[in-house]
Each structure stands twice: as structure tokens, then as C-alpha cells.
Coordinates of C-alpha atoms and ligand atoms in Angstrom, one line a residue:
X1 CA 100.4 78.7 141.6
X2 CA 103.4 79.9 139.7
X3 CA 105.7 82.4 141.5
X4 CA 106.2 86.0 140.4
X5 CA 109.5 85.3 138.5
X6 CA 108.1 82.4 136.6
X7 CA 105.0 84.3 135.6
X8 CA 107.0 87.3 134.5
X9 CA 109.3 85.1 132.4
X10 CA 106.4 83.2 130.8
X11 CA 104.6 86.4 129.9
X12 CA 107.8 87.8 128.4
X13 CA 108.3 84.7 126.3
X14 CA 105.2 85.7 124.3
X15 CA 104.0 83.5 121.4
X16 CA 100.6 82.0 121.5
X17 CA 99.3 79.3 123.9
X18 CA 102.7 78.3 125.4
X19 CA 101.8 78.9 129.0
X20 CA 98.5 79.0 130.9
X21 CA 97.4 81.1 133.9
X22 CA 97.1 79.6 137.5
X23 CA 93.3 79.0 137.3
X24 CA 90.5 77.8 135.1
X25 CA 86.7 77.9 135.2
X26 CA 84.6 74.7 134.8
X27 CA 80.9 74.4 134.6
X28 CA 78.9 71.1 134.2
X29 CA 75.6 70.7 132.4
X30 CA 73.3 67.7 132.3
X31 CA 70.0 67.3 130.6
X32 CA 68.5 66.2 133.9
X33 CA 69.7 69.1 136.1
X34 CA 70.7 71.8 133.7
X35 CA 73.7 74.0 134.4
X36 CA 75.5 73.7 137.7
X37 CA 77.3 76.7 139.3
X38 CA 80.6 77.6 137.6
X39 CA 83.7 76.7 139.6
X40 CA 87.0 78.5 139.7
X41 CA 89.7 75.9 140.2
X42 CA 93.5 75.6 139.8
X43 CA 94.6 75.0 136.2
X44 CA 95.3 71.4 135.5
X45 CA 94.5 68.2 133.7
X46 CA 91.1 66.6 133.8
X47 CA 90.2 62.9 133.7
X48 CA 87.7 61.5 131.3
X49 CA 86.5 58.0 130.5
X50 CA 87.9 56.7 127.2
X51 CA 84.3 56.3 125.9
X52 CA 83.4 60.0 126.5
X53 CA 81.4 61.1 123.5
X54 CA 83.6 64.0 122.4
X55 CA 86.6 61.7 121.6
X56 CA 84.5 59.7 119.2
X57 CA 82.1 62.1 117.5
X58 CA 83.7 65.5 118.0
X59 CA 80.8 67.3 119.7
X60 CA 82.8 70.4 120.7
X61 CA 82.8 74.2 120.3
X62 CA 85.1 77.0 121.4
X63 CA 85.6 80.8 121.4
X64 CA 88.6 83.1 121.4
X65 CA 88.8 86.6 122.8
X66 CA 91.3 88.8 124.5
X67 CA 91.6 90.9 127.7
X68 CA 93.7 94.0 127.2
X69 CA 95.6 96.1 129.7
X70 CA 94.4 99.7 129.8
X71 CA 96.5 102.9 130.2
X72 CA 95.3 103.3 133.9
X73 CA 96.3 99.7 134.7
X74 CA 92.8 98.3 134.4
X75 CA 91.7 95.4 132.1
X76 CA 89.0 95.3 129.4
X77 CA 87.5 92.8 127.0
X78 CA 86.7 93.7 123.4
X79 CA 83.0 93.1 122.5
X80 CA 82.6 89.9 124.7
X81 CA 78.8 89.9 124.2
X82 CA 79.5 89.1 120.5
X83 CA 81.6 86.0 121.5
X84 CA 78.9 85.0 124.0
X85 CA 76.2 85.2 121.3
X86 CA 78.3 83.3 118.8
X87 CA 79.1 80.6 121.5
X88 CA 75.4 80.1 122.0
X89 CA 74.8 79.8 118.3
X90 CA 77.7 77.3 117.9
X91 CA 76.3 75.4 120.8
X92 CA 72.8 75.2 119.2
X93 CA 74.4 74.0 115.9
X94 CA 76.4 71.2 117.7
X95 CA 73.4 70.2 119.8
X96 CA 75.2 71.4 123.0
X97 CA 73.4 73.4 125.8
X98 CA 73.3 77.2 125.5
X99 CA 74.6 79.5 128.2
X100 CA 73.2 83.0 128.7
X101 CA 75.3 86.0 127.5
X102 CA 75.5 87.2 131.1
X103 CA 76.7 83.9 132.6
X104 CA 79.3 83.5 129.8
X105 CA 80.7 86.9 130.5
X106 CA 80.7 86.3 134.2
X107 CA 83.0 83.3 133.8
X108 CA 85.4 85.5 131.9
X109 CA 85.3 88.2 134.5
X110 CA 85.9 85.6 137.3
X111 CA 89.0 84.2 135.7
X112 CA 90.4 87.6 134.7
X113 CA 90.0 89.0 138.2
X114 CA 91.6 85.9 139.8
X115 CA 94.6 85.8 137.3
X116 CA 94.8 89.6 136.5
X117 CA 98.6 89.6 137.0
X118 CA 98.8 87.5 133.9
X119 CA 97.4 90.3 131.7
X120 CA 100.5 91.6 129.8
X121 CA 101.2 95.4 129.8
X122 CA 102.5 96.2 126.3
X123 CA 100.4 97.1 123.2
X124 CA 100.0 94.0 120.9
X125 CA 100.1 91.8 124.0
X126 CA 97.0 90.5 125.8
X127 CA 95.5 87.6 127.8
X128 CA 93.9 85.3 125.3
X129 CA 90.8 83.7 126.7
X130 CA 89.7 80.3 125.5
X131 CA 86.2 79.2 126.5
X132 CA 85.2 75.8 125.2
X133 CA 82.5 73.1 125.7
X134 CA 82.3 69.4 124.9
X135 CA 80.1 66.4 125.2
X136 CA 80.8 64.3 128.3
X137 CA 78.2 61.5 128.1
X138 CA 80.0 58.2 128.3
X139 CA 79.0 55.7 125.6
X140 CA 79.4 55.1 121.9
X141 CA 75.8 55.6 120.8
X142 CA 75.5 58.4 118.3
X143 CA 73.2 60.9 119.8
X144 CA 73.3 64.4 121.3
X145 CA 75.1 64.1 124.6
X146 CA 73.0 64.4 127.8
X147 CA 76.0 65.9 129.6
X148 CA 78.5 68.6 128.7
X149 CA 81.4 70.4 130.3
X150 CA 82.2 74.0 129.8
X151 CA 85.7 75.2 130.5
X152 CA 87.6 78.5 130.4
X153 CA 91.4 78.7 130.3
X154 CA 93.7 81.7 129.6
X155 CA 97.1 82.2 128.1
X156 CA 99.3 85.3 127.7
X157 CA 99.7 86.2 124.0
X158 CA 101.9 88.3 121.8
X159 CA 102.2 88.3 118.0
X160 CA 100.5 85.2 116.6
X161 CA 102.2 85.6 113.2
X162 CA 105.2 88.0 113.1
X163 CA 103.4 91.2 112.2
X164 CA 105.7 93.0 109.8
X165 CA 106.0 90.3 107.1
X166 CA 103.2 89.3 104.7
X167 CA 102.1 85.7 104.6
X168 CA 101.9 83.7 101.4
X169 CA 98.7 81.7 100.7
X170 CA 97.7 78.6 98.8
X171 CA 94.2 78.8 97.3
X172 CA 92.9 75.3 97.8
X173 CA 90.8 73.9 95.0
X174 CA 91.0 70.4 96.3
X175 CA 89.6 70.6 99.8
X176 CA 86.7 72.7 101.0
X177 CA 86.1 74.0 104.6
X178 CA 82.4 74.3 104.6
X179 CA 79.2 73.8 102.7
X180 CA 75.8 75.4 103.1
X181 CA 73.9 73.5 105.9
X182 CA 77.1 72.3 107.4
X183 CA 79.1 73.8 110.4
X184 CA 81.0 76.6 108.6
X185 CA 79.3 79.3 110.7
X186 CA 79.9 77.5 114.0
X187 CA 83.2 77.7 115.9
X188 CA 83.8 74.0 116.3
X189 CA 87.0 72.0 116.6
X190 CA 85.8 69.7 113.8
X191 CA 86.1 72.4 111.2
X192 CA 89.7 72.8 112.2
X193 CA 90.4 69.0 112.2
X194 CA 89.1 68.8 108.6
X195 CA 91.2 71.8 107.6
X196 CA 94.6 70.5 108.6
X197 CA 95.3 68.4 105.6
X198 CA 94.8 71.5 103.4
X199 CA 97.2 73.4 105.7
X200 CA 99.7 70.7 105.0
X201 CA 99.1 70.9 101.3
X202 CA 99.7 74.7 101.5
X203 CA 103.0 74.1 103.3
X204 CA 104.0 71.6 100.6
X205 CA 103.4 74.4 98.1
X206 CA 105.7 76.6 100.1
X207 CA 102.8 78.7 101.4
X208 CA 102.1 79.8 105.0
X209 CA 98.3 79.6 104.9
X210 CA 95.4 78.1 103.0
X211 CA 92.6 80.1 101.4
X212 CA 89.2 78.5 101.2
X213 CA 86.8 78.8 98.3
X214 CA 83.1 77.9 98.2
X215 CA 82.1 74.3 98.0
X216 CA 79.6 74.6 95.1
X217 CA 81.0 76.7 92.3
X218 CA 84.6 76.4 93.6
X219 CA 85.3 80.0 92.7
X220 CA 84.3 82.3 95.5
X221 CA 86.8 83.3 98.1
X222 CA 85.7 82.6 101.6
X223 CA 88.4 82.7 104.3
X224 CA 92.1 82.3 105.1
X225 CA 92.8 79.5 107.6
X226 CA 91.0 80.5 110.7
X227 CA 90.7 84.2 109.7
X228 CA 88.5 86.4 107.5
X229 CA 89.8 88.3 104.5
X230 CA 89.9 91.9 103.3
X231 CA 90.8 93.3 99.9
X232 CA 91.8 97.0 99.6
X233 CA 90.8 98.5 96.3
X234 CA 92.3 101.8 95.2
X235 CA 94.7 103.9 97.3
X236 CA 94.6 106.7 99.9
X237 CA 91.4 108.4 100.9
X238 CA 89.6 106.9 97.9
X239 CA 90.2 103.3 98.9
X240 CA 87.4 100.8 99.5
X241 CA 87.7 97.8 101.8
X242 CA 86.0 94.8 100.4
X243 CA 85.3 91.6 102.4
X244 CA 83.6 88.3 101.3
X245 CA 79.9 88.4 102.1
X246 CA 78.6 86.1 104.8
X247 CA 76.9 83.4 102.8
X248 CA 76.3 80.9 105.6
X249 CA 79.5 79.0 105.2
X250 CA 81.9 81.7 106.5
X251 CA 82.6 82.1 110.2
X252 CA 81.3 85.5 111.1
X253 CA 84.4 87.1 112.6
X254 CA 84.0 89.8 115.2
X255 CA 87.2 91.4 113.9
X256 CA 85.8 91.3 110.4
X257 CA 82.6 93.0 111.7
X258 CA 84.6 95.6 113.7
X259 CA 86.7 96.5 110.6
X260 CA 83.6 97.4 108.6
X261 CA 82.9 100.1 111.2
X262 CA 86.6 101.1 111.7
X263 CA 86.9 101.6 107.9
X264 CA 84.0 104.0 107.9
X265 CA 85.4 105.9 111.0
X266 CA 88.7 106.3 109.0
X267 CA 86.8 107.7 106.0
X268 CA 87.1 104.6 103.7
X269 CA 84.2 103.0 101.9
X270 CA 83.6 99.3 102.8
X271 CA 81.7 96.6 101.0
X272 CA 80.6 93.0 101.7
X273 CA 80.4 91.2 98.4
X274 CA 81.3 88.0 96.5
X275 CA 84.9 87.9 95.3
X276 CA 86.1 85.2 92.9
X277 CA 89.5 83.7 92.4
X278 CA 89.5 85.6 89.0
X279 CA 88.7 88.9 90.7
X280 CA 91.7 88.3 93.0
X281 CA 94.0 87.4 90.1
X282 CA 92.9 90.3 87.8
X283 CA 92.6 92.8 90.7
X284 CA 96.2 92.4 91.7
X285 CA 97.5 92.2 88.1
X286 CA 95.7 95.4 87.1
X287 CA 96.7 97.1 90.4
X288 CA 93.1 97.7 91.4
X289 CA 93.6 95.6 94.5
X290 CA 96.4 97.3 96.3
X291 CA 96.5 95.4 99.7
X292 CA 95.1 92.2 101.1
X293 CA 94.9 91.2 104.7
X294 CA 93.4 88.6 107.0
X295 CA 91.8 89.4 110.3
X296 CA 90.9 87.5 113.5
X297 CA 91.2 87.8 117.3
X298 CA 94.4 85.8 117.6
X299 CA 96.6 87.6 115.1
X300 CA 94.5 90.8 114.8
X301 CA 95.6 91.6 111.2
X302 CA 98.0 89.7 109.0
X303 CA 99.0 91.1 105.6
X304 CA 98.7 88.7 102.7
X305 CA 101.5 89.0 100.1
X306 CA 101.5 86.4 97.4
X307 CA 98.7 84.0 96.4
X308 CA 99.4 80.7 94.7
X309 CA 96.9 78.3 93.1
X310 CA 96.7 75.7 90.3
X311 CA 96.3 78.8 88.0
X312 CA 99.6 80.4 89.0
X313 CA 101.1 82.8 91.5
X314 CA 100.1 86.5 92.0
X315 CA 101.7 89.1 94.2
X316 CA 99.8 91.9 95.8
X317 CA 101.5 95.3 95.3
X318 CA 105.2 94.9 96.1
X319 CA 104.5 91.9 98.4
X320 CA 105.1 94.1 101.5
X321 CA 102.4 95.0 104.1
X322 CA 100.4 98.0 102.8
X323 CA 99.7 101.4 104.6
X324 CA 96.0 100.9 105.0
X325 CA 96.5 97.4 106.5
X326 CA 98.9 99.0 109.0
X327 CA 96.5 101.9 109.7
X328 CA 93.5 99.6 110.4
X329 CA 95.7 97.4 112.6
X330 CA 97.0 100.3 114.7
X331 CA 93.5 101.8 115.0
X332 CA 92.0 98.5 116.2
X333 CA 94.8 97.9 118.7
X334 CA 94.5 101.5 119.9
X335 CA 90.8 101.0 120.7
X336 CA 91.5 97.7 122.4
X337 CA 94.3 99.1 124.5
X338 CA 92.4 102.2 125.4
X339 CA 94.6 104.8 123.6
X340 CA 92.0 105.6 120.9
X341 CA 88.5 106.7 121.9
X342 CA 86.0 103.8 122.0
X343 CA 83.2 105.5 120.1
X344 CA 81.0 102.4 119.7
X345 CA 81.0 101.1 123.3
X346 CA 83.0 98.0 122.3
X347 CA 85.2 97.8 125.4
X348 CA 83.9 96.0 128.4
X349 CA 85.7 96.9 131.6
X350 CA 86.5 94.1 133.9
X351 CA 89.0 95.6 136.4
Ligands
PLP401 C1 87.5 82.5 114.9 C2 87.5 82.5 113.4 C3 87.6 83.7 112.7 C4 87.8 85.0 113.3 O1 86.8 85.4 114.2 P1 87.1 86.6 115.2 O2 85.9 86.7 116.0 O3 87.5 87.8 114.4 O4 88.3 86.1 116.1 C5 87.5 83.5 111.3 N1 87.4 82.3 110.7 C6 87.4 81.2 111.4 C7 87.2 79.9 110.7 C8 87.4 81.2 112.8 O5 87.3 80.1 113.5

């Protein structure tokens, strides 16, 4: 176990995924015996046979969620039942075993209670929880694994991207992230593996992130990297927040879903619809689109400044983070850190 000084220094270092807490949860599954009891063990490496299925055929899924320090010193999770349900859906898609919502949340509570000193205290900081599961059958035959291992690790997190600068994006017309019937809706490592070359192409274009379009018509905006997208149309109280509709190829983000509700709470209209590359281009050129941001658990909200594609470069507004983007971000963080009333019963108290 790390001593107090080391822990304090590692939390203060911030970033994302640099240091891990003292413990982890593991839980084994086999077709023969089903789920074993979860175990809370010291954080550390695991040993696997080189012929373990996951290394060869990528049968793996994960989740990402955060535990937030509350004003009274307690700790809460944000909508963990949503992550639990999505984890079960991802499991079903990847032919891995499903775990009940209650049992999934119990593993989170166990680790948070054990390593609660690792939950940072400041707004914008949190303990990022990473549950994941992979195929552990040994052998090179291609079939659904008859064994799996669930694991849960945690890492103190602060800003994922620096929050006060807008990112630039490359709209990829060469690579696609997901097609209907594929794994776009599942949170699986394989989706990310296939996305990295596009991320590299974006960097080559001088852009921070890649924006995905649909696989069929190659014109509909889907997501940005590992985050969902929002477009703000209009200004002030009359603004509408528009996000690409869930067509079966987008990852249904919990942040995305929460913002649909938060927008309404703040008096804005919101809409889920199809948005094309042309809509983006003409929207920012005419000034109808005033702000664009991406959203997800890790970075919460990231403003999007300029977009570059084979068709040219377009800048949103003045290229700086917009006021509604900032307002939504502050409101979400306020709910998560317990400084704004939790009207929708989203917070799940752990400690
Ligand atoms: C996890 C993820 C998101 C965001 O989901 P949240 O539940 O908001 O964290 C968006 N897109 C992809 C591809 C993801 O993997």
C-alpha cells in the first residue's frame, strides 16, 4: 500500500490514468460454474497464458465512470446503474457473460470504500473507475470463450483535456468507426484499436481529435474520438442543443443523455437528429451554429473549435469555448460534486 505522502503527491499530479489505487476487484466466470464471488485484492500485475483468447481475438469490454467527493466529505457515483446496464449490453454483444446491475455496482462500492482516501477533494477532480472484462479461455480456436475475468481498477483523475482551450478536429472520410450490425454501440477495446490509425491521421493534419461519420452515406456526423457531440444553434435563451441521433452505430453516452435533460432544466430546447458534414460547414459559416462541444465521462465537456476535412477548414464562432458550453459543464459538475440539487436522482451515495 502506498503511504500517505505518496498518495497525496500522486493525486495532486492529476492527469488521467497515471497512478492507480492500492486495490482492485477481480471476479472469475466460467461456463461450467458461472460467476465466482468477487475478490478485493492488492493492485498488481496478473499472469496469463500467451494463448489466452483475448490476446488473439480481442473479446473484451470496458466501462468508465467517476466517484465524486461531496461537500460533506462523502463520496457518490453518477448514474452507475446506467454504466451497469451498458456493461451488460456490451457483454452480450461480445459473447461475454452478463453481470447483474446490483452485483456490478457492489464491486464499485467495495473498491471505493476500501480506497476512499484516493477520491480527490476538488471540483473537476474525481476517482475514475475502470471496470473491464475479457476472455480467458486458453486456446486459439475461434469461439466464444468459456471463461472470463472481470476486473475493476481505479485512478485519480483531473482534467483529461485542458478545459479552457477548444480542440481542433479532423473529419475522417477515409476510416469509419462503426457500421450497423457491428460493435459501435458496445464499449469494447476493439473499437478503439481500429480508431487509432484515424487518430494518427488527424494528428498528421494538425488536429487534436478525429470526428467519425457514418459508414454508408459517408456524410452523417456520429462522434468525436471516444466522445459524443453537441451543436448549439442560436444564442442565449433561444438556443437549441442538437446532438446526433442514436442510429445503432453511435455509443450511447451517459453524459450525452444527461445533457439532454440538463439542457431542458436550464431552459434550452434540445434535439436528437441527423447532422451532416454540410450542416456543420454551412451552420458555422452562416453563424447559426454558435458553439460545438464533445462530451463523455473522462473529459466531461470539451469545446470544439475548428473542424478540418478534405473540403476545407471551418471555425466555430471565434474559435474560443462558448458560454453555453461552459454553463452546461459547470451545471453537470455541480450536480456531480453535490453543489447543485440532484433533481433527477442521478447521484448514488457510496460513503
Ligand atoms: C464511452 C464513450 C462515450 C461517452 O460515454 P459516457 O457514458 O458519456 O462516458 C462516447 N463515445 C464512445 C465511443 C465511448 O467509448
